[in-house]
Coordinates of C-alpha atoms in Angstrom, one line a residue:
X4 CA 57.6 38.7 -26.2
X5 CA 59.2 36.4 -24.0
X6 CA 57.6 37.6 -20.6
X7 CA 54.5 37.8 -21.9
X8 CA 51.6 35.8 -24.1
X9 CA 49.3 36.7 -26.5
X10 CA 45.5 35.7 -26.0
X11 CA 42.5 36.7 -28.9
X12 CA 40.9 39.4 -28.2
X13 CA 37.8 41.6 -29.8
X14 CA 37.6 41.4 -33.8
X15 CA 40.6 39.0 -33.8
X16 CA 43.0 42.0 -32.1
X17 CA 45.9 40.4 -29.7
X18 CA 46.2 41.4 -26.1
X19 CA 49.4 40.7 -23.9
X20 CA 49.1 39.1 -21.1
X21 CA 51.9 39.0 -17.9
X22 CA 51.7 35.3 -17.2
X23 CA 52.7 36.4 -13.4
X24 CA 49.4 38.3 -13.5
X25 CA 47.6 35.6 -14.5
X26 CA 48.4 33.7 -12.3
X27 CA 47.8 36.3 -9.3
X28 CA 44.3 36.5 -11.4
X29 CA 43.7 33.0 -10.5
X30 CA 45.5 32.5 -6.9
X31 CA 43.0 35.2 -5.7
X32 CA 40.1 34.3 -7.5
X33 CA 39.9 30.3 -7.0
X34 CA 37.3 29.1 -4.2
X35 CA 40.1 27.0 -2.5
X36 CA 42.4 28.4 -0.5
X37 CA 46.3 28.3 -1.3
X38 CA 49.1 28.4 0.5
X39 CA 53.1 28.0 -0.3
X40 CA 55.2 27.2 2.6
X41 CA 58.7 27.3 2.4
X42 CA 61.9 24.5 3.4
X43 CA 61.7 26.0 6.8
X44 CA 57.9 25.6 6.8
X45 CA 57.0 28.7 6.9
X46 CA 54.1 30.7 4.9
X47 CA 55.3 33.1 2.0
X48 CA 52.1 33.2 0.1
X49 CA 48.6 32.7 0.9
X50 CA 45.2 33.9 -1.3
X51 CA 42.1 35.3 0.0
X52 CA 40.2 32.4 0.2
X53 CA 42.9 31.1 2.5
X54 CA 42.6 33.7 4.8
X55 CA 38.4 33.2 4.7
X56 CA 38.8 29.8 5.5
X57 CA 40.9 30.8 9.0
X58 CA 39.7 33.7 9.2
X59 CA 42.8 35.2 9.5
X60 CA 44.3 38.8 7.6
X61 CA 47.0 37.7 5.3
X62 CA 50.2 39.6 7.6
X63 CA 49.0 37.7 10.7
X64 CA 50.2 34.6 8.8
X65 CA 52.6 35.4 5.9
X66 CA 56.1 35.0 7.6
X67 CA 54.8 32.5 10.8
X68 CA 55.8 28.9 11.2
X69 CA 53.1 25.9 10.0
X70 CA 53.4 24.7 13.5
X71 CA 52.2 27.8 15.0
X72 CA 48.8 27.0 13.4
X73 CA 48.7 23.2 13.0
X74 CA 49.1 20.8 15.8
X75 CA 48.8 17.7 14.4
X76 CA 51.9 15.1 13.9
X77 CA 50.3 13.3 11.0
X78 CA 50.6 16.9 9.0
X79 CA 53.9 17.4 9.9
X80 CA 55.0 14.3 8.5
X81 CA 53.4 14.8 5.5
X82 CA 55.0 17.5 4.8
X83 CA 58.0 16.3 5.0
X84 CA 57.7 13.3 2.7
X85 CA 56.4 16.6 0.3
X86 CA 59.8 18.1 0.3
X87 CA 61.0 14.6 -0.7
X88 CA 58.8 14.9 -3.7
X89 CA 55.7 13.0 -2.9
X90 CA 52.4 14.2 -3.5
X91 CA 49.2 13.8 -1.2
X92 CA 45.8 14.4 -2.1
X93 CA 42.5 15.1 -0.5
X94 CA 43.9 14.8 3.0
X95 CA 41.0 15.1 5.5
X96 CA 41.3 16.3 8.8
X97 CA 40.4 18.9 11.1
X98 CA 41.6 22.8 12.2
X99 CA 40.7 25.3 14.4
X100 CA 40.1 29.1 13.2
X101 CA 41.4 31.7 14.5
X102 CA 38.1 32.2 16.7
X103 CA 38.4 28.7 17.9
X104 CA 35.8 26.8 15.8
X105 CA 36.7 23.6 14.7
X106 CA 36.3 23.0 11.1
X107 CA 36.4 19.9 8.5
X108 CA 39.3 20.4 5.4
X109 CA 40.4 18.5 2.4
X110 CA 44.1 19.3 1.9
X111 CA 45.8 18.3 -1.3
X112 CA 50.1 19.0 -1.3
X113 CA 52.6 18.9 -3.6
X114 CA 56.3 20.0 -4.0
X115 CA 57.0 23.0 -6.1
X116 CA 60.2 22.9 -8.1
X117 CA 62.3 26.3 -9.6
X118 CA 63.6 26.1 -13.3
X119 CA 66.4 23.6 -12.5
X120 CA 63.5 20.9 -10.6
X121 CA 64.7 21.7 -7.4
X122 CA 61.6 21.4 -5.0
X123 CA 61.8 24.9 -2.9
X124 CA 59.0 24.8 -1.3
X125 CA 55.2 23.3 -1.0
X126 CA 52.0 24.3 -2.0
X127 CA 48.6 23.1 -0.1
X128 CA 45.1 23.4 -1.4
X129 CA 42.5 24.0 1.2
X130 CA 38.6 23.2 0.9
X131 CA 36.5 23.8 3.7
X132 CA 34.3 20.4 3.9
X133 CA 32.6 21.4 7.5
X134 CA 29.1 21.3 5.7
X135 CA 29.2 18.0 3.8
X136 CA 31.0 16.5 6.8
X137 CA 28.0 17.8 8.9
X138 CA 25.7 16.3 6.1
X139 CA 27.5 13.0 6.2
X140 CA 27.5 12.2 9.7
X141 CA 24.0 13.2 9.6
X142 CA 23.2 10.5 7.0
X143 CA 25.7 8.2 9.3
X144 CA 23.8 8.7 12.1
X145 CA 20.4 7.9 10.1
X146 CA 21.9 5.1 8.6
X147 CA 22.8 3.8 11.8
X148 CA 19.7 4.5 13.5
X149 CA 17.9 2.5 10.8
X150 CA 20.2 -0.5 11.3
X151 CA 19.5 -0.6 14.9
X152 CA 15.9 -0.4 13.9
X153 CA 16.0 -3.2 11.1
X154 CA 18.3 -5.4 13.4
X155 CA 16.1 -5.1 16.6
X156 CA 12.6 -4.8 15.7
X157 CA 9.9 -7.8 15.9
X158 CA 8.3 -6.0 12.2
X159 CA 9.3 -8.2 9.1
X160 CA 10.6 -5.3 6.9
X161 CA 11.8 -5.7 3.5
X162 CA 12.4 -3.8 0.2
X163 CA 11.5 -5.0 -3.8
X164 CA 11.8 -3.5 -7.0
X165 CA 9.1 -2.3 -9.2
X166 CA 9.9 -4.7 -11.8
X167 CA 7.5 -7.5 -13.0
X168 CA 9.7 -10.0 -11.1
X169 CA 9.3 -7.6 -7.5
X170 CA 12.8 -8.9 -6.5
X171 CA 13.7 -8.4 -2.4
X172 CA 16.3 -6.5 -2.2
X173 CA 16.5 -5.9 1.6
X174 CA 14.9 -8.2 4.4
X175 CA 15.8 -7.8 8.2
X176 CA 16.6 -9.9 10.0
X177 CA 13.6 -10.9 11.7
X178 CA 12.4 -12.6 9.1
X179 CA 15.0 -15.4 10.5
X180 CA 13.2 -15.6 13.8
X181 CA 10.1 -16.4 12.0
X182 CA 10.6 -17.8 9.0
X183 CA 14.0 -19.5 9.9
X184 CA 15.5 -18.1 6.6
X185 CA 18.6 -15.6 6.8
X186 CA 18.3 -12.4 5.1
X187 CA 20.6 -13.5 2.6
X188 CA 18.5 -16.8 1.8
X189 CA 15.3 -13.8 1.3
X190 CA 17.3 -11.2 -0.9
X191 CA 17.3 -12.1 -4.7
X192 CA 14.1 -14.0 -4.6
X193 CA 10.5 -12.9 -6.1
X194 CA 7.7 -11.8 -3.9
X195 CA 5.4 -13.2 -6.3
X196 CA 6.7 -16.6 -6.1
X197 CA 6.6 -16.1 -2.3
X198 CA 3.0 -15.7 -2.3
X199 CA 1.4 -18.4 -4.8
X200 CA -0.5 -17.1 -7.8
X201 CA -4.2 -16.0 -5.9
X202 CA -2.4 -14.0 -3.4
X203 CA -0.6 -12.4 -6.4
X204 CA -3.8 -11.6 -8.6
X205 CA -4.8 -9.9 -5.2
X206 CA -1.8 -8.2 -4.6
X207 CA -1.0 -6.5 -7.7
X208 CA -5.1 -5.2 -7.7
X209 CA -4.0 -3.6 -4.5
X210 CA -0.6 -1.6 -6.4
X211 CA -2.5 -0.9 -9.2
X212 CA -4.8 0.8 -7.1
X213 CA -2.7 2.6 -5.2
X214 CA -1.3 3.6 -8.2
X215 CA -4.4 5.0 -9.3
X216 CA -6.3 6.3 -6.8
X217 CA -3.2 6.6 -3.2
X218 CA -5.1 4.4 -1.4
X219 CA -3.0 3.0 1.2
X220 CA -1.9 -0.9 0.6
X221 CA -2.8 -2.5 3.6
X222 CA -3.9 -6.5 3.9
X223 CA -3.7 -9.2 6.8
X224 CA -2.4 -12.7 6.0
X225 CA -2.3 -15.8 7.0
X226 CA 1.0 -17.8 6.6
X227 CA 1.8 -21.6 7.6
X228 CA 5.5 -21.1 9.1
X229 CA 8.1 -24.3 8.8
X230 CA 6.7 -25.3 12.0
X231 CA 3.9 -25.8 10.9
X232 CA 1.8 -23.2 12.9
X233 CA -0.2 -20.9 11.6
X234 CA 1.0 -16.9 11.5
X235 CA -0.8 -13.9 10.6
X236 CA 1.1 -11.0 9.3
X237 CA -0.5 -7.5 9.0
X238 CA 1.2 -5.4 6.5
X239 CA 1.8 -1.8 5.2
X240 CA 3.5 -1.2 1.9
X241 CA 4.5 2.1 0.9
X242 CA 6.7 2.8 -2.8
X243 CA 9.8 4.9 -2.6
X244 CA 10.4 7.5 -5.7
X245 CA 13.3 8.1 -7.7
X246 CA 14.4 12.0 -9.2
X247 CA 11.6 11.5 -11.7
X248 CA 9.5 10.7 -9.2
X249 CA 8.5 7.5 -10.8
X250 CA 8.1 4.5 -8.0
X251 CA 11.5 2.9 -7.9
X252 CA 10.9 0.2 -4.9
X253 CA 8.6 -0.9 -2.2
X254 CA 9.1 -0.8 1.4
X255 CA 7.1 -3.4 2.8
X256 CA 6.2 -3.4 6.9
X257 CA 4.8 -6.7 8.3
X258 CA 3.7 -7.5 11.7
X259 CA 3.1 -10.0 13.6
X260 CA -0.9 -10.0 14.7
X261 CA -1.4 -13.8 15.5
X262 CA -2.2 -13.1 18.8
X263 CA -4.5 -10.5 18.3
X264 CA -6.1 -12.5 15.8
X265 CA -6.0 -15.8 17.7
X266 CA -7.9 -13.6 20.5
X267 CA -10.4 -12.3 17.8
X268 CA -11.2 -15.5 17.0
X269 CA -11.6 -16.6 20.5
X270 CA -14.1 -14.1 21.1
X271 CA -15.7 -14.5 18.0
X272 CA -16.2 -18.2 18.6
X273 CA -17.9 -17.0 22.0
X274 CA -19.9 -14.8 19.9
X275 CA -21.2 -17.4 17.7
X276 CA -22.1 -19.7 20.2
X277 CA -24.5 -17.0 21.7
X278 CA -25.5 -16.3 17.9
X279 CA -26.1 -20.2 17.3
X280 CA -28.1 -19.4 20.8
X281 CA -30.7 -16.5 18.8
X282 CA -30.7 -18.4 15.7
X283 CA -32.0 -21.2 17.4
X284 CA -34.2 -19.4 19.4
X285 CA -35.5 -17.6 16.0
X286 CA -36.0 -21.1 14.1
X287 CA -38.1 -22.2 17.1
X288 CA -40.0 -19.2 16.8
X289 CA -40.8 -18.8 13.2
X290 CA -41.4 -22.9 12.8
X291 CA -43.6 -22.4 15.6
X292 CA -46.2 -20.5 13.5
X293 CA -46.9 -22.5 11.1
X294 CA -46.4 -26.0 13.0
X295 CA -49.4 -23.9 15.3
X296 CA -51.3 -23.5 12.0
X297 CA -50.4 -27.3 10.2
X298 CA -52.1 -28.5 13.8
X299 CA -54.9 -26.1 14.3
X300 CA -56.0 -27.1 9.9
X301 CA -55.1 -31.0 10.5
X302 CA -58.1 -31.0 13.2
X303 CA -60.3 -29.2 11.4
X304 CA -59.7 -31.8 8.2
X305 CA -60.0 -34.3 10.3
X306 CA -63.7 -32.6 12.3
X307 CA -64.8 -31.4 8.6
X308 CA -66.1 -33.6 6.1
X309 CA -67.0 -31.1 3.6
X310 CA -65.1 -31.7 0.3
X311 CA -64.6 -27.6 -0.2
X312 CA -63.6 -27.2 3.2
X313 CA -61.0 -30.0 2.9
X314 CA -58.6 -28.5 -0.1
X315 CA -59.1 -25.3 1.7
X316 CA -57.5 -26.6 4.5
X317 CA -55.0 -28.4 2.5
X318 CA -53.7 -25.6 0.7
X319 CA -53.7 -23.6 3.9
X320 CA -51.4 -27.2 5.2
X321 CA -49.0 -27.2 1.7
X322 CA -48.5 -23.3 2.0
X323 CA -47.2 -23.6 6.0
X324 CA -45.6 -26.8 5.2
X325 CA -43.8 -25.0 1.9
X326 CA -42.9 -21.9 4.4
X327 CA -41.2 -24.2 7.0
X328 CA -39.1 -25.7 4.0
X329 CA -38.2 -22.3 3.2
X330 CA -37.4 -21.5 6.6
X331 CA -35.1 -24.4 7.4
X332 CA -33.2 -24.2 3.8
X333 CA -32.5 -20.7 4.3
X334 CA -31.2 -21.3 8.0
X335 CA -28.8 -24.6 6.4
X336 CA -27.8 -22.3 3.6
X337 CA -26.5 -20.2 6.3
X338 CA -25.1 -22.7 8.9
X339 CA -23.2 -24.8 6.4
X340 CA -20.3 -24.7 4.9
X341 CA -19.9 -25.1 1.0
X342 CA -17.3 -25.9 -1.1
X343 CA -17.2 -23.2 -3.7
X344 CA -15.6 -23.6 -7.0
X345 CA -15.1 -20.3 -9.0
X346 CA -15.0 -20.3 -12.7
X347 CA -14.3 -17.1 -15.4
X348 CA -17.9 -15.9 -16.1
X349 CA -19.0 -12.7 -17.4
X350 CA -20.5 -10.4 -14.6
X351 CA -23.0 -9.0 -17.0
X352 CA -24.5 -12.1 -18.1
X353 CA -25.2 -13.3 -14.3
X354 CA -26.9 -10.1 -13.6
X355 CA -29.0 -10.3 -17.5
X356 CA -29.8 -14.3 -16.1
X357 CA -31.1 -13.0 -13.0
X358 CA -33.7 -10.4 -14.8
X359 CA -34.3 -13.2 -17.1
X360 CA -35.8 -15.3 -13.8
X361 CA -37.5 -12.5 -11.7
X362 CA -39.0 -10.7 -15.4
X363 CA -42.3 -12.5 -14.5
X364 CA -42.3 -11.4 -11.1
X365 CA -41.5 -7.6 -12.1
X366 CA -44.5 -7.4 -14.9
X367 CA -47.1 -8.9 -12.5
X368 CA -46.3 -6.2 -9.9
X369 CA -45.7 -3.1 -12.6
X370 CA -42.0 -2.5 -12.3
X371 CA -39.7 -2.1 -14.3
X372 CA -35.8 -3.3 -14.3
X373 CA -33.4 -1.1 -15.9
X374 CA -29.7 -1.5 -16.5
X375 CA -26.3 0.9 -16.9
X376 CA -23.7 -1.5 -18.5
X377 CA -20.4 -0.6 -19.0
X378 CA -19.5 -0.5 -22.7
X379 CA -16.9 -3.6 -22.5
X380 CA -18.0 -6.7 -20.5
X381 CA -16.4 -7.9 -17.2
X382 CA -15.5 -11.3 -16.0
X383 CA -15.2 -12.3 -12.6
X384 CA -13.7 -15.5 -11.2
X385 CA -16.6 -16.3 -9.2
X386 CA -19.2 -18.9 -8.2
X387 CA -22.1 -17.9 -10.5
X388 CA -25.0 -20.0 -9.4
X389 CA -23.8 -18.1 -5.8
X390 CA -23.8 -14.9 -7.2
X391 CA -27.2 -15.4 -8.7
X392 CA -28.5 -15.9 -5.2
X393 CA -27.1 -12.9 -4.2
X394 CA -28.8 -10.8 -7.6
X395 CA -31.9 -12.7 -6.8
X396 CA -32.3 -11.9 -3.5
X397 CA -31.7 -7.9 -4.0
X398 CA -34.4 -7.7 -7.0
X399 CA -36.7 -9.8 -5.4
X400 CA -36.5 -7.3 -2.5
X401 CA -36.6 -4.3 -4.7
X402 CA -39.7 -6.0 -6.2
X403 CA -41.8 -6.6 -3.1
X404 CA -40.7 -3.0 -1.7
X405 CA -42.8 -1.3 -4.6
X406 CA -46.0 -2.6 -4.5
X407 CA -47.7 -0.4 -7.0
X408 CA -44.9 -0.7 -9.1
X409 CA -41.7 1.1 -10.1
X410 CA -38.4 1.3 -11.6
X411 CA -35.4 -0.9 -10.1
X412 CA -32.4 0.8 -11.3
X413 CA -28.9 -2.1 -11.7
X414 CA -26.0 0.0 -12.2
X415 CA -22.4 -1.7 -13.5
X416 CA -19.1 0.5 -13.2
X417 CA -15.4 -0.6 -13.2
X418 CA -14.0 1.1 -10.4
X419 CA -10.3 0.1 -10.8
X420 CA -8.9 -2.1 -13.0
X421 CA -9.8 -5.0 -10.9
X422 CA -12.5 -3.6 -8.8
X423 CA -16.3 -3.5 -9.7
X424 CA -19.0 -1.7 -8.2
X425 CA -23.0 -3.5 -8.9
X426 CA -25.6 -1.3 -7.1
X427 CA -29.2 -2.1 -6.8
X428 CA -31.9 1.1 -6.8
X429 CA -35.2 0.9 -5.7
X430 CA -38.5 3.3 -5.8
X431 CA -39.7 1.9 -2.8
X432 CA -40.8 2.8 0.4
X433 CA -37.4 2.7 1.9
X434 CA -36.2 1.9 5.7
X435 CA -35.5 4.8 8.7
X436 CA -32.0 5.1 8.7
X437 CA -31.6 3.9 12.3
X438 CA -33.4 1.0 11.4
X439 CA -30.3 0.0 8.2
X440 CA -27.9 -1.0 10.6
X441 CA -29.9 -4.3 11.7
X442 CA -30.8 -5.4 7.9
X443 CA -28.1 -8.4 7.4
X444 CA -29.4 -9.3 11.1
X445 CA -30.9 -13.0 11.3
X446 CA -34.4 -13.1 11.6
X447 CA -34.7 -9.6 11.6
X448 CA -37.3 -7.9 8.7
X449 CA -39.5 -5.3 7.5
X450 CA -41.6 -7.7 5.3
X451 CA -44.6 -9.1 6.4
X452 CA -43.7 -12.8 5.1
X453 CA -40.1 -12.3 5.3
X454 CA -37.9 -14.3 7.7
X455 CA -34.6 -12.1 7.8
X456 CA -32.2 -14.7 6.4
X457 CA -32.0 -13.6 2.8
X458 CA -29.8 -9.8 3.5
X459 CA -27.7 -12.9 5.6
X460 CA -27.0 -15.2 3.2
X461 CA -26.8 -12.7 0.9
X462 CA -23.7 -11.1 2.6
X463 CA -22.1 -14.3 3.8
X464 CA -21.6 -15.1 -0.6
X465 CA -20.2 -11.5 -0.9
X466 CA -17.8 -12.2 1.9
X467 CA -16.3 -15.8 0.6
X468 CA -16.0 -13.8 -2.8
X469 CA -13.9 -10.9 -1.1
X470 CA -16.3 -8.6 -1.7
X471 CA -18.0 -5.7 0.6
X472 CA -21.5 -5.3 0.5
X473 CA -23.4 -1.8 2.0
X474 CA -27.3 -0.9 2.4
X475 CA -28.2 3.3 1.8
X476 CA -31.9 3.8 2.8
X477 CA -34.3 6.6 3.2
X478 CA -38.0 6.6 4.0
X479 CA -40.3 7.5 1.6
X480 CA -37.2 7.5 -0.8
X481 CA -35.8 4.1 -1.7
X482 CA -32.8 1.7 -1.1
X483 CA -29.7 0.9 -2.6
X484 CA -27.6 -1.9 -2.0
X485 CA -23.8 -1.9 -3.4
X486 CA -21.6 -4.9 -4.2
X487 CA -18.2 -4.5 -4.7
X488 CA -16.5 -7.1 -5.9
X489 CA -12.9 -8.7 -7.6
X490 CA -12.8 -8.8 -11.4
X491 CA -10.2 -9.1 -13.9
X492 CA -8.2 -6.9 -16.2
X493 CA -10.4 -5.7 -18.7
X494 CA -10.2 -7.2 -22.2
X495 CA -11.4 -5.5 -25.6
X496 CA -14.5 -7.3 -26.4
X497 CA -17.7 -5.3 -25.7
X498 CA -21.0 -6.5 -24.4
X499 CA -23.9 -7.3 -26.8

């Protein structure tokens, strides 16, 4: 059985094979095309696929010279070093079909050798590459479009991991412009120890956020550059995924906004002089009253020698003198700056010190406080005498808006893992909607005795603690005030 092999076939049976017809089986059956050329270069076999590639019928080729179909020297060449026995592989360059469309091929040649090793002709191996060419000067294209982005924009970009360490990996070169520092002097280093420890706390609230709920990270801040002026940078990070789509890095987009916010400022400074302007104007006004009352009272003391009517008039004197204390303690609490020093501090016992305080208060008018508390505590870094101001303030208002009594509803709820949400119910007789937009308004009220300071103050604490504060009303109905504020991760120990 010399001309033939013998292959395993059903229930261990041996089938003959022609090794020549194997071979045909897999010259016409491969997805490359083949061709054999001969010394004089020209083509004595080709398969199917070689045809399909050209798009040519196997007798318009068989028997033709190579250089009727390829024009290019560097081929002829190497196929002549192939008769000398060298081998090329995954030659790339380009043909033309027979219907003149130009496509992309990886060629591989070698010699082919009869039973004595003499090389007698030479076999190429043709894939058409046209689509993953097309594909990779796509991606060249893109890649090169991105450069020119990243080399010529004004926007800071850069790219870190999602590791613990949030390594750059990528920063463009404007960072040089701005920060002095070359790419290279950027890449390698840790955002985190870029931004300090506070900005860090803030900034992985803001992933693990987006991680929880896709809300977009965006933040505005304010950098002191090696020149000693102050920047602000605006940015927008989004994550890239990987296959599994787990987040594999960060791109982070930063731009420049100092002159927008040096202009914001500018007008806001304008702003405040004509809002130093109304408070002034409102001081003068609500001082006026009682100085008008303290004079009207100290004349009538002075006219009246009746023993009765003289601690009538002096309480009426101590209660207007009292209010005008108020009044100018309220407007300084509001006017001028505080150092604030925050300290760990659980959230729960601020709120359960505050009830503690205004309990009195709540009996003598018939209402009722009643708290939702999360089953684990929360701590805040936070001033909490500040804070208490703020809780005091809301309950107090609750209070008063109920006068024959009610329920004032304190809510807690952990709204991310450092987010907290406090909201403040009332039963009360609520405010027109159109009228909710002025409440945080100096001097502006819907309390008889009020002087509009307290919703003021009240929101200026909430601020310098990074929180947001927002007033829901309805006539007839009640109010709700919501504080949402920082806290940290929570911990395993439950309240009470």
């Amino acid at each position: 059985m010399s001309s033939s092999s013998q292959l395993f076939g059903s229930e261990h049976h041996y089938v003959d094979f022609d090794p020549d017809q194997l071979i045909d089986l897999f010259f016409n059956c491969t997805p490359d095309g083949f061709a054999i050329v001969d010394m004089d270069n020209r083509f004595v076999k080709v398969n199917p696929m070689y045809c399909r590639i050209f798009g040519y019928e196997e007798h318009e080729i068989i028997g033709r010279d190579l250089n009727d179909f390829i024009h290019s020297e560097r081929v002829r060449l190497i196929i002549e070093e192939v008769k000398q026995g060298r081998t090329f592989t995954n030659v790339k360059f380009q043909r033309f079909r027979k219907d003149g469309q130009l496509i992309d091929t990886a060629v591989s040649y070698s010699p082919f050798r009869n039973a004595k090793g003499d090389i007698i002709a030479v076999i190429g191996i043709v894939r058409d590459i046209t689509e993953s060419k097309i594909l990779e000067r796509e991606l060249e294209k893109t890649r090169e479009l991105y450069r020119l982005i990243t080399e010529n924009t004004s926007d800071l970009i850069s790219i870190f991991t999602n590791t613990k360490e949030r390594n750059f990996i990528f920063a463009s070169p404007s960072h040089e412009k701005l920060f002095g520092l070359p790419p290279s002097a950027i890449v390698g280093k840790s955002l985190l120890g870029c931004i300090g420890p506070e900005d860090a706390v803030h900034f992985e609230m803001l992933l693990e956020r987006y991680k929880q709920t896709g809300e977009p990270i965006l933040f505005e801040k304010e950098l002191k550059l090696p020149t000693g002026k102050i920047a602000y940078l605006e940015y927008n990070i989004s994550p890239t995924y990987n296959d599994k789509n787990e987040i594999e890095t960060f791109v982070a987009v930063a731009r420049n906004v100092t002159d927008r916010v040096n202009n914001e400022n500018a007008l806001r400074n304008l702003d405040r002089l004509s809002i130093i302007g109304q408070l002034a104007a409102g001081v003068a006004h609500e001082i006026r009253n009682p100085l008008t009352s303290l004079k009207g009272f100290s004349k009538l003391l002075q006219n009246d020698t009746s023993r009765e009517k003289q601690e009538q008039y002096l309480d009426i004197i101590r209660n207007e003198l009292d209010r005008i204390d108020m009044i100018v303690n309220e407007f300084m609490s509001l006017a001028k700056p505080q150092a604030i020093q925050f300290i760990k501090v659980s959230l729960i016992s601020i709120i359960e010190s505050t009830i503690n305080i205004l309990q009195p208060q709540a009996m003598l008018h018939n209402v009722q406080i009643k708290t939702d508390y999360p089953a684990e505590d929360i701590e805040l870094l936070c001033s909490p005498n500040q804070l208490k101001q703020v809780f005091v303030n809301f309950i107090k208002n609750a209070i008063e808006a109920m006068p024959e009594g009610g329920n004032v509803f304190i809510k807690v709820r952990r709204l991310h893992i450092r987010t907290v949400l406090i909201t403040f119910t009332d039963e009360g007789t609520g405010i027109d909607p159109d009228l909710v937009q002025f409440l945080g308004t100096p001097f502006y009220t819907t309390k008889d005795k009020g002087i509009g300071l307290g919703l003021t103050v009240s929101n200026k604490i909430v601020q310098e603690h990074k929180g947001k504060m927002k007033i829901d009303s309805q006539a007839g109905i009640g109010t709700t005030i919501s504080v949402e504020l920082e806290c940290l991760e929570p911990n395993t120990k439950a309240h009470g």
